[in-house]
Short mmCIF file of C-alpha atoms in Angstrom, two decimals:
data_model
loop_
_atom_site.label_atom_id
_atom_site.label_comp_id
_atom_site.label_asym_id
_atom_site.label_seq_id
_atom_site.Cartn_x
_atom_site.Cartn_y
_atom_site.Cartn_z
CA MET A 1 68.80 301.77 108.23
CA ARG A 2 66.84 301.47 111.43
CA LEU A 3 68.27 299.96 114.57
CA ASP A 4 65.45 297.43 114.82
CA GLU A 5 66.21 295.98 111.37
CA PRO A 6 68.28 292.80 111.10
CA PHE A 7 71.93 293.01 110.14
CA THR A 8 72.80 292.69 106.45
CA ALA A 9 74.92 289.81 105.15
CA GLU A 10 77.90 292.18 104.80
CA GLU A 11 77.52 293.39 108.37
CA ILE A 12 77.31 289.81 109.65
CA GLU A 13 80.43 288.84 107.70
CA ALA A 14 82.28 291.89 109.07
CA MET A 15 81.34 290.87 112.61
CA ARG A 16 82.47 287.30 111.92
CA ARG A 17 85.83 288.58 110.67
CA ALA A 18 86.16 290.72 113.77
CA GLY A 19 85.30 287.72 115.94
CA ARG A 20 87.92 285.58 114.21
CA GLY A 21 90.70 287.92 115.19
CA ASP A 22 90.54 290.26 112.22
CA THR A 23 89.59 293.07 114.58
CA GLU A 24 93.10 294.50 114.45
CA ARG A 25 93.10 294.47 110.64
CA THR A 26 89.67 296.11 110.50
CA LEU A 27 90.72 298.80 112.96
CA SER A 28 94.03 299.39 111.22
CA ASP A 29 92.36 299.64 107.81
CA ALA A 30 89.71 302.04 109.14
CA PHE A 31 92.35 304.21 110.82
CA ASP A 32 94.50 304.35 107.68
CA LYS A 33 91.58 305.08 105.36
CA ALA A 34 90.11 307.77 107.62
CA ARG A 35 93.47 309.51 108.00
CA ALA A 36 94.03 309.37 104.24
CA ILE A 37 90.72 311.10 103.52
CA GLY A 38 90.67 313.10 106.72
CA LYS A 39 91.17 316.58 105.33
CA ARG A 40 88.86 316.00 102.36
CA LEU A 41 85.78 314.48 104.00
CA PRO A 42 84.18 315.86 107.14
CA PHE A 43 83.04 312.49 108.54
CA ALA A 44 86.61 311.13 108.74
CA GLN A 45 86.95 312.63 112.21
CA ASP A 46 83.86 310.66 113.29
CA VAL A 47 85.42 307.46 111.92
CA LEU A 48 88.57 308.09 113.91
CA ALA A 49 86.56 308.94 117.03
CA ALA A 50 84.84 305.56 116.62
CA TYR A 51 88.28 303.94 116.25
CA PHE A 52 89.47 305.48 119.51
CA CYS A 53 86.19 304.57 121.23
CA VAL A 54 86.67 300.90 120.24
CA ARG A 55 90.25 301.03 121.53
CA ASP A 56 89.13 302.43 124.89
CA PRO A 57 89.01 299.63 127.48
CA GLY A 58 86.17 301.45 129.24
CA THR A 59 83.86 301.20 126.23
CA PRO A 60 81.07 298.62 126.68
CA ARG A 61 81.37 295.48 124.53
CA ARG A 62 78.04 296.10 122.75
CA VAL A 63 79.18 299.57 121.72
CA LYS A 64 82.44 298.15 120.41
CA TRP A 65 80.57 295.57 118.27
CA ILE A 66 78.27 298.20 116.80
CA LEU A 67 81.20 300.44 115.95
CA LEU A 68 83.31 297.56 114.63
CA GLY A 69 80.50 296.60 112.27
CA ALA A 70 80.30 300.17 110.97
CA LEU A 71 84.08 300.46 110.64
CA ALA A 72 84.24 297.12 108.82
CA TYR A 73 81.63 298.37 106.35
CA PHE A 74 83.66 301.57 105.91
CA VAL A 75 86.72 299.59 104.82
CA LEU A 76 84.87 297.05 102.65
CA PRO A 77 86.24 297.32 99.12
CA THR A 78 82.88 296.23 97.68
CA ASP A 79 80.18 298.11 99.52
CA MET A 80 76.88 299.36 98.09
CA VAL A 81 78.33 302.45 96.39
CA ALA A 82 81.95 302.43 95.24
CA ASP A 83 84.00 304.90 97.29
CA PHE A 84 85.98 306.11 94.28
CA LEU A 85 82.87 307.65 92.68
CA PRO A 86 82.96 311.43 93.07
CA VAL A 87 80.41 312.96 95.47
CA VAL A 88 78.27 309.81 95.96
CA GLY A 89 81.02 307.33 96.73
CA PHE A 90 80.83 307.62 100.50
CA THR A 91 77.07 308.15 100.90
CA ASP A 92 76.41 304.56 101.96
CA ASP A 93 79.34 304.65 104.37
CA VAL A 94 77.97 307.85 105.90
CA ALA A 95 74.53 306.25 106.31
CA VAL A 96 75.94 303.19 108.10
CA LEU A 97 78.27 305.26 110.27
CA THR A 98 75.51 307.72 111.16
CA ALA A 99 73.20 304.92 112.27
CA ALA A 100 75.96 303.34 114.37
CA PHE A 101 76.99 306.65 115.93
CA GLY A 102 73.38 307.48 116.72
CA ALA A 103 73.07 304.21 118.61
CA VAL A 104 76.19 304.73 120.69
CA ALA A 105 76.67 308.51 120.78
CA ALA A 106 76.90 308.65 124.56
CA SER A 107 79.89 306.30 124.51
CA ILE A 108 81.97 308.43 122.13
CA ARG A 109 83.61 310.73 124.62
CA PRO A 110 85.28 314.12 124.09
CA GLU A 111 88.75 312.55 124.43
CA HIS A 112 87.96 310.17 121.54
CA ARG A 113 87.03 313.17 119.40
CA GLU A 114 90.17 315.04 120.47
CA ASP A 115 92.37 312.04 119.61
CA ALA A 116 90.62 311.89 116.21
CA ARG A 117 91.23 315.58 115.57
CA ARG A 118 94.92 315.19 116.42
CA ALA A 119 95.27 312.12 114.19
CA ILE A 120 93.93 314.06 111.20
CA GLU A 121 96.18 317.03 111.92
CA GLU A 122 99.22 314.73 112.06
CA ALA A 123 98.33 313.01 108.76
#
């Protein structure tokens, strides 16, 4: 996925849901899922850092939308590769999250990462 490519239908639907007020549900689902897998998958801390970045009132709106789209994809029950498949289940999620994080890396601050680390430890 390149940043100059158009959004997929799933990404557009996730953004629509977020725009309709489902933002809280998307964030809550992403937080719960990332904490549940936190000690088993290394990218869970990145998901939680994105969660805390979206929650930060100082985060620019564009950054929040990019991260919300990635988090919505992360919690989709029917994404490209089923998450329950061993080894490959999260590869598509990682690809989407990596692209989103690459676009907004400067906005994910050390305190977001520290909050994410603590959330996993407390799980």
